[in-house]
CSV table of C-alpha atoms and ligand atoms in Angstrom, one decimal:
chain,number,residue,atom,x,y,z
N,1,UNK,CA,15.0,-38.0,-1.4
N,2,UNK,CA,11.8,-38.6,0.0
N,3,UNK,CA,8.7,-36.6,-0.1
N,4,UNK,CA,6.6,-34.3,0.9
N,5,UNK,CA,9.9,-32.2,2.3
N,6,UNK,CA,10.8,-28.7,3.1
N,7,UNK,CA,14.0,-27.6,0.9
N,8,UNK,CA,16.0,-25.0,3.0
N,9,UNK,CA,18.1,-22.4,1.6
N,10,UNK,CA,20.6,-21.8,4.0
N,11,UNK,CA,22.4,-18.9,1.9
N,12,UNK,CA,19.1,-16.9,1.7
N,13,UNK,CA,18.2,-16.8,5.1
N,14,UNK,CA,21.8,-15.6,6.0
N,15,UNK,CA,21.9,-13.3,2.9
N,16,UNK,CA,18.3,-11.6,4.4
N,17,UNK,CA,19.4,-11.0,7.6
N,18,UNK,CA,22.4,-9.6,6.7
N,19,UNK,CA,20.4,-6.9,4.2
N,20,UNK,CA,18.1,-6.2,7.1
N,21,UNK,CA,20.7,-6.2,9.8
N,22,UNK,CA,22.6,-3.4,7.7
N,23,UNK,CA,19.8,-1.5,6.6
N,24,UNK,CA,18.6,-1.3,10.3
N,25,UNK,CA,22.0,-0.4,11.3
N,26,UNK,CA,21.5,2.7,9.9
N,27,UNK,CA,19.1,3.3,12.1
N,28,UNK,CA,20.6,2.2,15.2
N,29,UNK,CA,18.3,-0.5,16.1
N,30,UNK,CA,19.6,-4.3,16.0
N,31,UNK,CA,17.7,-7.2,15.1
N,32,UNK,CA,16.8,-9.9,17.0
N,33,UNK,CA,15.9,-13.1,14.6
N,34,UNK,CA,12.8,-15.1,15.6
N,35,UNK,CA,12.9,-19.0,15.1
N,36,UNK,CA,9.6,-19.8,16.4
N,37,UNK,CA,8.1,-19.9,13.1
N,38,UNK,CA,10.9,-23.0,12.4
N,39,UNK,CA,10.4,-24.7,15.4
N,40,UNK,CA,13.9,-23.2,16.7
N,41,UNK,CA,15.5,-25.1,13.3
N,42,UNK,CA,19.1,-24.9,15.1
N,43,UNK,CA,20.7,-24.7,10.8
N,44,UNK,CA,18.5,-22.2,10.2
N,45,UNK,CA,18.8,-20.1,13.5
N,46,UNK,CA,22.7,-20.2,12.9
N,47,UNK,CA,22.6,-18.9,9.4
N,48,UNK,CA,20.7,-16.1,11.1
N,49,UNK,CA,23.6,-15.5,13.7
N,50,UNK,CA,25.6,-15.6,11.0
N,51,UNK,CA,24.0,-12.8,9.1
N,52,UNK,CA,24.6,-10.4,11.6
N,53,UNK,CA,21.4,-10.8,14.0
N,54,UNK,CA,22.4,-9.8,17.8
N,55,UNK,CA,20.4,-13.1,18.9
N,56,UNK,CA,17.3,-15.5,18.9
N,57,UNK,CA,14.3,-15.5,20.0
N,58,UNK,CA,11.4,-17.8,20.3
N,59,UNK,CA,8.1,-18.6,22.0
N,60,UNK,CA,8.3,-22.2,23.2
N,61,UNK,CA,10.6,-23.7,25.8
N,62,UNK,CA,11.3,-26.9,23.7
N,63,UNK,CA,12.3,-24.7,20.3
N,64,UNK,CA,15.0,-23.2,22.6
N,65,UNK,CA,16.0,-26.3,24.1
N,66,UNK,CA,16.4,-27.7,20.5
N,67,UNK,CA,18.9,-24.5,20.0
N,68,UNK,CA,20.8,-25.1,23.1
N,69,UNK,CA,21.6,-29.1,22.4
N,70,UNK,CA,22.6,-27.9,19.5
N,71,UNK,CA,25.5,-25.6,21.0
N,72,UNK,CA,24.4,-22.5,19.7
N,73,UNK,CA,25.7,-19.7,22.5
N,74,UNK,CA,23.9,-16.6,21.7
N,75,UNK,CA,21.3,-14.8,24.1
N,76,UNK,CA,18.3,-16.6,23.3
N,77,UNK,CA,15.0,-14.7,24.8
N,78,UNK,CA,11.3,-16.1,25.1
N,79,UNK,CA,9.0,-13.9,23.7
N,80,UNK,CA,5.8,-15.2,25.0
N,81,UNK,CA,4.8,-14.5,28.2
N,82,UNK,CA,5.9,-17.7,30.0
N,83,UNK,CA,3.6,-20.2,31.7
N,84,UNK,CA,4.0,-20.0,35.4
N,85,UNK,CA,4.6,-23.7,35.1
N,86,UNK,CA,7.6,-23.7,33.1
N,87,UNK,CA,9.0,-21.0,35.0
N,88,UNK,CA,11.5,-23.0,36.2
N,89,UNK,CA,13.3,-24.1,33.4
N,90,UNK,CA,13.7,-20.8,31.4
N,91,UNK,CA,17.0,-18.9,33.1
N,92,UNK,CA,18.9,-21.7,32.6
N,93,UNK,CA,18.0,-21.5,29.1
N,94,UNK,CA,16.8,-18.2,28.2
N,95,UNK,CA,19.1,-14.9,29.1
N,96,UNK,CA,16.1,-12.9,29.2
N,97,UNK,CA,12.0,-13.1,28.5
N,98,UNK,CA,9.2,-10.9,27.6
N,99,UNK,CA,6.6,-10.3,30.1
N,100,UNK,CA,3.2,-9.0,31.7
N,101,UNK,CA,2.9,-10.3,34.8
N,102,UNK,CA,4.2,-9.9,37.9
N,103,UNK,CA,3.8,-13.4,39.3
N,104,UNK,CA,5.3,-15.1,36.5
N,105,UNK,CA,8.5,-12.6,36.5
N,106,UNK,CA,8.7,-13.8,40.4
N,107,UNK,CA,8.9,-17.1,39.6
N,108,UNK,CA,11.8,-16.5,37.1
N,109,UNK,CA,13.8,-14.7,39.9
N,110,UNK,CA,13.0,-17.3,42.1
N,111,UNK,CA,14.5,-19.8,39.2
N,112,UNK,CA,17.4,-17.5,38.3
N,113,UNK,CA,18.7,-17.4,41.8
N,114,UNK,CA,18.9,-21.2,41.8
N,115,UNK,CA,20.4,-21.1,38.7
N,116,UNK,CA,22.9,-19.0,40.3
N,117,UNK,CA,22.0,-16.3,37.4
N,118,UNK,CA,20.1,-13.2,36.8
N,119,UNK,CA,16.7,-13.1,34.3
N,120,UNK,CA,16.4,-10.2,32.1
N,121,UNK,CA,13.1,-9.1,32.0
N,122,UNK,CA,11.8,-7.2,28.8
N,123,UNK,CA,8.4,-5.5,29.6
N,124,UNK,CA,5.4,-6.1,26.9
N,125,UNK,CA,3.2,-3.0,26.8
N,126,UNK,CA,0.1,-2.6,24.6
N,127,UNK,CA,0.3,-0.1,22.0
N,128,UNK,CA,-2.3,-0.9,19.6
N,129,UNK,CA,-2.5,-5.2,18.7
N,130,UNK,CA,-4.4,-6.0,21.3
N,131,UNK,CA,-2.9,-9.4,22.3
N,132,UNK,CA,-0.1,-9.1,25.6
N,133,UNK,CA,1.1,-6.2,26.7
N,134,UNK,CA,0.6,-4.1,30.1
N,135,UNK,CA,-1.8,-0.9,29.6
N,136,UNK,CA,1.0,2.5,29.2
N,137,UNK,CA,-0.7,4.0,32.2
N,138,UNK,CA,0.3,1.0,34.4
N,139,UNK,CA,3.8,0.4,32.7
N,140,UNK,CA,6.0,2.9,35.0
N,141,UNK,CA,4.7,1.5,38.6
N,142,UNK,CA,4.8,-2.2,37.0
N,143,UNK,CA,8.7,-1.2,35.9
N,144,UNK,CA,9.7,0.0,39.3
N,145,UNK,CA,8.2,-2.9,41.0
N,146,UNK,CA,10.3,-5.2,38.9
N,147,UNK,CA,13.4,-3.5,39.6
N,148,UNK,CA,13.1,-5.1,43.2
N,149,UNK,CA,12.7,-8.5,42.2
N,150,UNK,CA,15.6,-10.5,43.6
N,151,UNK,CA,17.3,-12.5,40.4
N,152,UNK,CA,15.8,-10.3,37.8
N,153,UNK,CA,17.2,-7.4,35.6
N,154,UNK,CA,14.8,-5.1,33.9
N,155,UNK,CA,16.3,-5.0,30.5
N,156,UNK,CA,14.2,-2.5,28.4
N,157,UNK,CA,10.4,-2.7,27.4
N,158,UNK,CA,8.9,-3.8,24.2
N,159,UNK,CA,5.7,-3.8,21.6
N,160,UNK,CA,4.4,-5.9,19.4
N,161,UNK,CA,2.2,-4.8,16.1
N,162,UNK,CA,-0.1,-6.3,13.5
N,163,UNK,CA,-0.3,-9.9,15.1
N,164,UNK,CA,-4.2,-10.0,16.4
N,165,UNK,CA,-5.2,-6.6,15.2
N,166,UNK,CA,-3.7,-7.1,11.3
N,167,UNK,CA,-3.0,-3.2,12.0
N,168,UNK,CA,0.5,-2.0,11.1
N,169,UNK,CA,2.1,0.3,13.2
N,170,UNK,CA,2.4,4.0,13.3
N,171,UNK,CA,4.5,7.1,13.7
N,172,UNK,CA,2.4,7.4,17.1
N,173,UNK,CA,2.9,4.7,18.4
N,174,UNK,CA,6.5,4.7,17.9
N,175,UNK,CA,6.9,8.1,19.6
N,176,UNK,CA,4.3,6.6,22.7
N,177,UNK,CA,7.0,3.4,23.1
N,178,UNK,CA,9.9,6.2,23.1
N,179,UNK,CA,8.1,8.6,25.9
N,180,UNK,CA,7.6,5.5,27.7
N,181,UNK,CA,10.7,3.9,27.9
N,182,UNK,CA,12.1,7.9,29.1
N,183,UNK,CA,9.7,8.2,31.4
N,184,UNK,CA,10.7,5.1,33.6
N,185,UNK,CA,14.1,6.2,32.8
N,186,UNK,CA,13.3,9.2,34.9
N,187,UNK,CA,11.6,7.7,37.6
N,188,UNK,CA,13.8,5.2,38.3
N,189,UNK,CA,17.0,7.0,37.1
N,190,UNK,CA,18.5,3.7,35.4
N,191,UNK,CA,19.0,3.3,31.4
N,192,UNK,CA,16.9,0.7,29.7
N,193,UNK,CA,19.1,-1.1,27.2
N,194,UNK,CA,16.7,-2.6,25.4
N,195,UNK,CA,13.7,-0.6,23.4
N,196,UNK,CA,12.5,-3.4,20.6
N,197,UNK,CA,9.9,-1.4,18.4
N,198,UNK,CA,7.7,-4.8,17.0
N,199,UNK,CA,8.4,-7.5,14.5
N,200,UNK,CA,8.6,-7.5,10.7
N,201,UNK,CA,5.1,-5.6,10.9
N,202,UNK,CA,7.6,-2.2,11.6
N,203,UNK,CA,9.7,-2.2,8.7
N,204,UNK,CA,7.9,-0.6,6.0
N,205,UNK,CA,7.2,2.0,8.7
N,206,UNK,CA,11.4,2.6,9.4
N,207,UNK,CA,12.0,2.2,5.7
N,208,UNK,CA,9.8,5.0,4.7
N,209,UNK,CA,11.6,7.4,7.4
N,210,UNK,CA,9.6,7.5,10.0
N,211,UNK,CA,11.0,8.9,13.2
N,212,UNK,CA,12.8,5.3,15.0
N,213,UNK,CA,12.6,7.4,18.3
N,214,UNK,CA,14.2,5.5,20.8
N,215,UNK,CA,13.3,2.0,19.3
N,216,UNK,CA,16.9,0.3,19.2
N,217,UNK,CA,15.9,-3.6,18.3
N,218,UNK,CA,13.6,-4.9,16.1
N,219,UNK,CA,12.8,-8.9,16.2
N,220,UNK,CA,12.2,-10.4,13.0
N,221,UNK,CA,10.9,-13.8,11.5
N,222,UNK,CA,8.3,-13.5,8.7
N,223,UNK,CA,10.9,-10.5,6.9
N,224,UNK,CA,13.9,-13.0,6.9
N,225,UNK,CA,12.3,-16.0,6.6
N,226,UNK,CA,10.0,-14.9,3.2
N,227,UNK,CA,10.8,-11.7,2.4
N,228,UNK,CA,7.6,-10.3,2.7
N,229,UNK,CA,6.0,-7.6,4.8
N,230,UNK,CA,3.5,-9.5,7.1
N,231,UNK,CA,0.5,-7.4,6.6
N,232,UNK,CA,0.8,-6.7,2.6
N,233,UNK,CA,2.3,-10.0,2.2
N,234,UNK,CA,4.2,-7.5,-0.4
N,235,UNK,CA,8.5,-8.6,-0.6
N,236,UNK,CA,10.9,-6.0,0.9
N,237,UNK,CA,13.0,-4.8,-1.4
N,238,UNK,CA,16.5,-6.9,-1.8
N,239,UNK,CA,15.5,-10.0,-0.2
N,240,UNK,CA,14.7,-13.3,-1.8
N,241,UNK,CA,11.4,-14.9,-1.3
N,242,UNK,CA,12.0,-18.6,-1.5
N,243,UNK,CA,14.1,-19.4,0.9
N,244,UNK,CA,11.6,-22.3,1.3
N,245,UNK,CA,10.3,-24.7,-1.3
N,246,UNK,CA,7.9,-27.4,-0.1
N,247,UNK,CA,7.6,-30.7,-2.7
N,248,UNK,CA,5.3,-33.0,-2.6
N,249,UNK,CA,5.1,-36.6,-5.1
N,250,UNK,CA,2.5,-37.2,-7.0
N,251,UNK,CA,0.2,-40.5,-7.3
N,252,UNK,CA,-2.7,-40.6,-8.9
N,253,UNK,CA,-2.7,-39.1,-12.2
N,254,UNK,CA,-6.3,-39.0,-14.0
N,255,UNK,CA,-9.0,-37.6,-17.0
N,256,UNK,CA,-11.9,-37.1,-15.1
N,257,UNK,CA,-14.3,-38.0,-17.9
N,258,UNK,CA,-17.8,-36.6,-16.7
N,259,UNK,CA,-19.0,-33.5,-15.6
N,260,UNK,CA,-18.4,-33.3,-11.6
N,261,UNK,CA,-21.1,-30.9,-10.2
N,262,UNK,CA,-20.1,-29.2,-7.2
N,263,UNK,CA,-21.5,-30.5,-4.2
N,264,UNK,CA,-23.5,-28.9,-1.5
N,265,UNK,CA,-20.6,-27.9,0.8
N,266,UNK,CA,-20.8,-29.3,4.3
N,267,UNK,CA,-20.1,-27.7,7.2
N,268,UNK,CA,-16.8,-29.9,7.7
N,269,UNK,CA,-15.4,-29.6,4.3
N,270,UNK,CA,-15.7,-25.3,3.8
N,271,UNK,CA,-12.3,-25.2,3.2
N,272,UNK,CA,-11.9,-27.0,0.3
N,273,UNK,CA,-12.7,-25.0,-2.3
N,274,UNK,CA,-14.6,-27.6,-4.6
N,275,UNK,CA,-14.6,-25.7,-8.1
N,276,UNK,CA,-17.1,-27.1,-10.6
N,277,UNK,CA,-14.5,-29.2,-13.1
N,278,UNK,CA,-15.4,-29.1,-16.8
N,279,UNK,CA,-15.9,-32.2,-19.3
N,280,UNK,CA,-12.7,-34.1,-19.9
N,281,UNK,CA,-10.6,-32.4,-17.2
N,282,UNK,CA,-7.1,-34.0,-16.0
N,283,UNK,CA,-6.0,-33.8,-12.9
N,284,UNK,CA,-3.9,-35.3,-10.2
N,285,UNK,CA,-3.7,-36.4,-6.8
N,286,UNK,CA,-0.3,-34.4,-4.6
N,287,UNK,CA,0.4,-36.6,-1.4
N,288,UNK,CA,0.4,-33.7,1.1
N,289,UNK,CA,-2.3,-32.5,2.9
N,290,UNK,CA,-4.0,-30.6,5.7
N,291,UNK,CA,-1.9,-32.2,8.2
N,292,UNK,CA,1.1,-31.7,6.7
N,293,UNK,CA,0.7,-27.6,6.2
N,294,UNK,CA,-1.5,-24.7,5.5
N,295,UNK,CA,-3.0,-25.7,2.2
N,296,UNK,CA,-4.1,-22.5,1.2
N,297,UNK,CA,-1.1,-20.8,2.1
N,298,UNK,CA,0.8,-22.3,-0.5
N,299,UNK,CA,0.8,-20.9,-3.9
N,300,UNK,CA,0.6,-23.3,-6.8
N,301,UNK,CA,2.6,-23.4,-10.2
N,302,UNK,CA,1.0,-21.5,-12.3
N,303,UNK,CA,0.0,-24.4,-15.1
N,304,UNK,CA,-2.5,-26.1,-11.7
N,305,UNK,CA,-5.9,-25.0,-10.0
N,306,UNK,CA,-6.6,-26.2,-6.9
N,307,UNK,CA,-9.3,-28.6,-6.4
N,308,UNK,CA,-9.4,-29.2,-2.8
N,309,UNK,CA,-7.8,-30.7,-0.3
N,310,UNK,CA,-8.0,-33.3,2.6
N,311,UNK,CA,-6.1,-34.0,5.7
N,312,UNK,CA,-3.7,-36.0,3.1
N,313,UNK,CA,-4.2,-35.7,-0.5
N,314,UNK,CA,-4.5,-31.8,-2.4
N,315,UNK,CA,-6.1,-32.6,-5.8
N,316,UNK,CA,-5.0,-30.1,-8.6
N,317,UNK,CA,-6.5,-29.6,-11.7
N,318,UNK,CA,-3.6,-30.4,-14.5
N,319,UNK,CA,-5.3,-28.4,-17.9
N,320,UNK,CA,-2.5,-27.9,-19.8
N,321,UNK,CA,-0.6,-31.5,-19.2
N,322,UNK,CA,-0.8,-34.6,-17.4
N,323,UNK,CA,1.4,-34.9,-14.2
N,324,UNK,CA,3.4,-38.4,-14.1
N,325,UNK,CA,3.0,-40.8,-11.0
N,326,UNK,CA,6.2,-40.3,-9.0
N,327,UNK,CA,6.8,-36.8,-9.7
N,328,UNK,CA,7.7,-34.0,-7.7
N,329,UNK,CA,5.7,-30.7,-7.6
N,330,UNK,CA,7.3,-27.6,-5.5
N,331,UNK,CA,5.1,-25.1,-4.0
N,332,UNK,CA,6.1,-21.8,-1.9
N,333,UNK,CA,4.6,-21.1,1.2
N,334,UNK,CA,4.0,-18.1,3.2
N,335,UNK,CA,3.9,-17.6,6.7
N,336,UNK,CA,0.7,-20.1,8.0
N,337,UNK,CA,1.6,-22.8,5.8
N,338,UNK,CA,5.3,-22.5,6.5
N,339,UNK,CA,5.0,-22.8,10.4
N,340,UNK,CA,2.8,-25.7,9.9
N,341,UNK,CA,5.1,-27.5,7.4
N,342,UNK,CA,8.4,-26.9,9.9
N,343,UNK,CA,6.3,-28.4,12.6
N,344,UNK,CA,5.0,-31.5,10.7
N,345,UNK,CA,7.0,-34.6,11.7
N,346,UNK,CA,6.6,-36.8,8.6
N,347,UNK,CA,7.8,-33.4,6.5
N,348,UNK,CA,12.0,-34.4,6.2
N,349,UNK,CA,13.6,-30.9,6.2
N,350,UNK,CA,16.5,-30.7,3.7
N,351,UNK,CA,19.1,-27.8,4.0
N,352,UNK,CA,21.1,-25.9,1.3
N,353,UNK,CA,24.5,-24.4,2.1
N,354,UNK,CA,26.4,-23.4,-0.3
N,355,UNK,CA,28.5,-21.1,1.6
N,356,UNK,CA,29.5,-24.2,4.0
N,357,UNK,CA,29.9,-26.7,1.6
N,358,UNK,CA,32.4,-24.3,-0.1
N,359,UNK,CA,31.0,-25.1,-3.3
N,360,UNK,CA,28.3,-23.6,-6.4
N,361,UNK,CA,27.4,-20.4,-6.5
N,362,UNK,CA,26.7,-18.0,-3.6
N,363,UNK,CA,23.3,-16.6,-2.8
N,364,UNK,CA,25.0,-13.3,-2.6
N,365,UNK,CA,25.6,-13.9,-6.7
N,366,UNK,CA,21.5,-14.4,-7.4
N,367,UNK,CA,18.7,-12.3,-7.7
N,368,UNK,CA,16.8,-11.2,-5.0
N,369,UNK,CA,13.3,-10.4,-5.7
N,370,UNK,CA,12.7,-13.1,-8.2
N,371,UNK,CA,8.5,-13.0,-9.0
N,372,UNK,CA,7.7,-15.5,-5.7
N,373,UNK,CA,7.6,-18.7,-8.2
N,374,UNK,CA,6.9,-21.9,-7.7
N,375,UNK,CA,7.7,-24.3,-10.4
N,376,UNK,CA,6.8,-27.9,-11.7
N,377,UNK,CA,9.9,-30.2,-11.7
N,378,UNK,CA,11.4,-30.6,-15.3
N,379,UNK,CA,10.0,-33.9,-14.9
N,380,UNK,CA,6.5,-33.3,-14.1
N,381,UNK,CA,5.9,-31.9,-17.5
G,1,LIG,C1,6.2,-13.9,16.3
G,1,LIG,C2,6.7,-12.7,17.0
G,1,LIG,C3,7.6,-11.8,16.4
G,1,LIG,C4,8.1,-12.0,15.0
G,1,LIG,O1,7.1,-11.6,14.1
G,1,LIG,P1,7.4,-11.6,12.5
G,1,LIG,O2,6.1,-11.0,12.0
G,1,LIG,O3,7.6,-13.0,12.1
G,1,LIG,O4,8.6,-10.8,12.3
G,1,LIG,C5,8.1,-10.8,17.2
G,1,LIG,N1,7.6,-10.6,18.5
G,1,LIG,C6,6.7,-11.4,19.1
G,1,LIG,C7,6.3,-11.1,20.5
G,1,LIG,C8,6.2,-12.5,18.3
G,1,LIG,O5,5.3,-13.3,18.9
């Protein structure tokens, strides 16, 4: 197999969606599986249709298009506002979109009606993050103007936590996204199907009991994907955290034999962290770099240190023994590196199935929860 690569466990990412698609059941609210973190990966986004989520969702045009040539049916929606330049080519790809402004959700009635279709429009309204989203005081007028879009359908209204701000969500603002989505209700005396409470940011917040209002989707990447709440980077409960393995070969193999003082850091290089290496240290040379994926997003095997790292080579210190020339190390990303990774084109992605292959042993059989490991390959040692 060739290397640096992305190992994909299909079973996992199927198993965690499934775990959070029943949990949230329980609540009422449906989950909507994002893909944009890999790059609309059409395996990866089935294995989440096929663990119960209602649909997909992405941010870029060409993730969706990936999806689509690759026959997968479900409503797919855009969740970034779209650019008033690719307006055009969205309803005949995208059922519905997230939005804020009113000139872009003309042009996608405009497009839909050529299309011989009609949009759905999902309203973004700022609650808190900071990023898109129209001001609550603004969102009723903004609705009923919508409504009389020719080629569009106002779908529901959404919010979206803890991506700028870093600031998970609260009972408030749960209950504000609830009164909102009645009051237009009132005004304009037509149900809104759709009330999608945040992202993976919101589940500690539902798991603890809070009050779900009238929040009745949630759309969720980083939680299936890793495992992890976004903002603790702590795993949820029952789901497995290394879905993904990134390995990468190794090729230089070394003692360094005299004391390497740390150098002055430059401007350009602040992000490698240098650390002062003693006498006699081994270490190695890992051919994957800051090209190729987040380097300090990935967390090491416990036996290496991190040197540093360039646009292609991550030197690791080796204390405890010397890594051969040709092997493989595995690391385990989190969300940064794993977004970069899935979008590097000289990283092969290789997927696991055991389900479809009819063969092995089931995710559903292993432990969730395992410590988040990474792991040096038998042969390494
Ligand atoms: C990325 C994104 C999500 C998914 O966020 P996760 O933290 O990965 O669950 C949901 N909604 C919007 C608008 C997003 O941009």
């Amino acid at each position: 197999m060739t290397a640096p690569r992305v190992e994909i466990d299909l079973d996992k990412i199927r198993y965690n969606t499934q775990h959070l698609v029943h949990r949230l059941d329980l609540h009422d609210i449906s989950v909507t599986a994002v893909t944009k973190a890999v790059c609309g990966c059409p395996d990866i986004a089935k294995a989440m249709l096929e663990g119960g989520a209602i649909g997909l969702a992405d941010t870029h045009v060409e993730n969706v298009d990936r999806m689509r040539a690759a026959d997968i049916q479900h409503p797919i929606c855009l969740i970034r506002t779209p650019m008033l330049s690719q307006a055009d080519c969205i309803p005949p790809i995208c059922d519905a979109s997230y939005n804020t402004e009113l000139d872009v959700i003309h042009a996608l009635g405009q497009s839909a009606l050529r299309a011989n279709k009609v949009h759905g429009v999902i309203l973004m309204v700022e609650l808190g993050d900071q990023r898109e989203g129209i001001l609550p005081d603004d969102l009723s007028a903004f609705a009923l103007k919508v409504m009389e879009i020719p080629g569009i359908s106002l779908n529901g209204i959404g919010a979206n936590f803890a991506c700028l701000s870093g600031i998970a969500p609260e009972q408030q603002a749960i209950t504000r996204l609830s009164d909102l989505a009645s009051a237009i209700e009132e005004q304009s005396g037509l149900p809104l199907k759709i009330v999608s409470g945040g992202n993976s940011a919101n589940l500690p917040l539902i798991f603890s009991g809070a009050h779900s209002g009238r929040i009745n989707n949630l759309r969720l990447g980083e939680a299936i994907l890793l495992g992890v709440d976004p903002v603790s980077e702590i795993p949820i409960e029952g789901l497995f955290t290394d879905a993904f393995n990134i390995v990468a070969e190794v090729i230089e193999s070394r003692f360094t034999a005299r004391r390497c003082e740390a150098p002055a850091i430059a401007p350009v290089s602040q992000h490698n962290q240098i650390v002062c290496i003693h006498d006699h240290t081994r270490r190695a040379i890992v051919a994957i770099g800051r090209q190729d994926t987040d380097i300090e997003g990935l967390s090491l095997p416990s036996r290496l240190t991190l040197i540093g790292a360039t646009s292609d080579h991550l030197i690791v210190g080796t204390p405890y023994a010397p890594l051969a020339v040709g092997s493989e190390i595995s690391f385990q990303p989190n969300y940064s590196a794993l977004m970069r990774v899935m979008a590097a084109p000289n990283v092969e992605k290789v997927t696991r199935d055991r389900r479809h292959a009819g063969r092995g042993k089931s995710a559903e059989n292993a432990h969730p929860n395992q410590e988040r490991r990474a792991f040096i390959d038998a042969q390494a040692l």
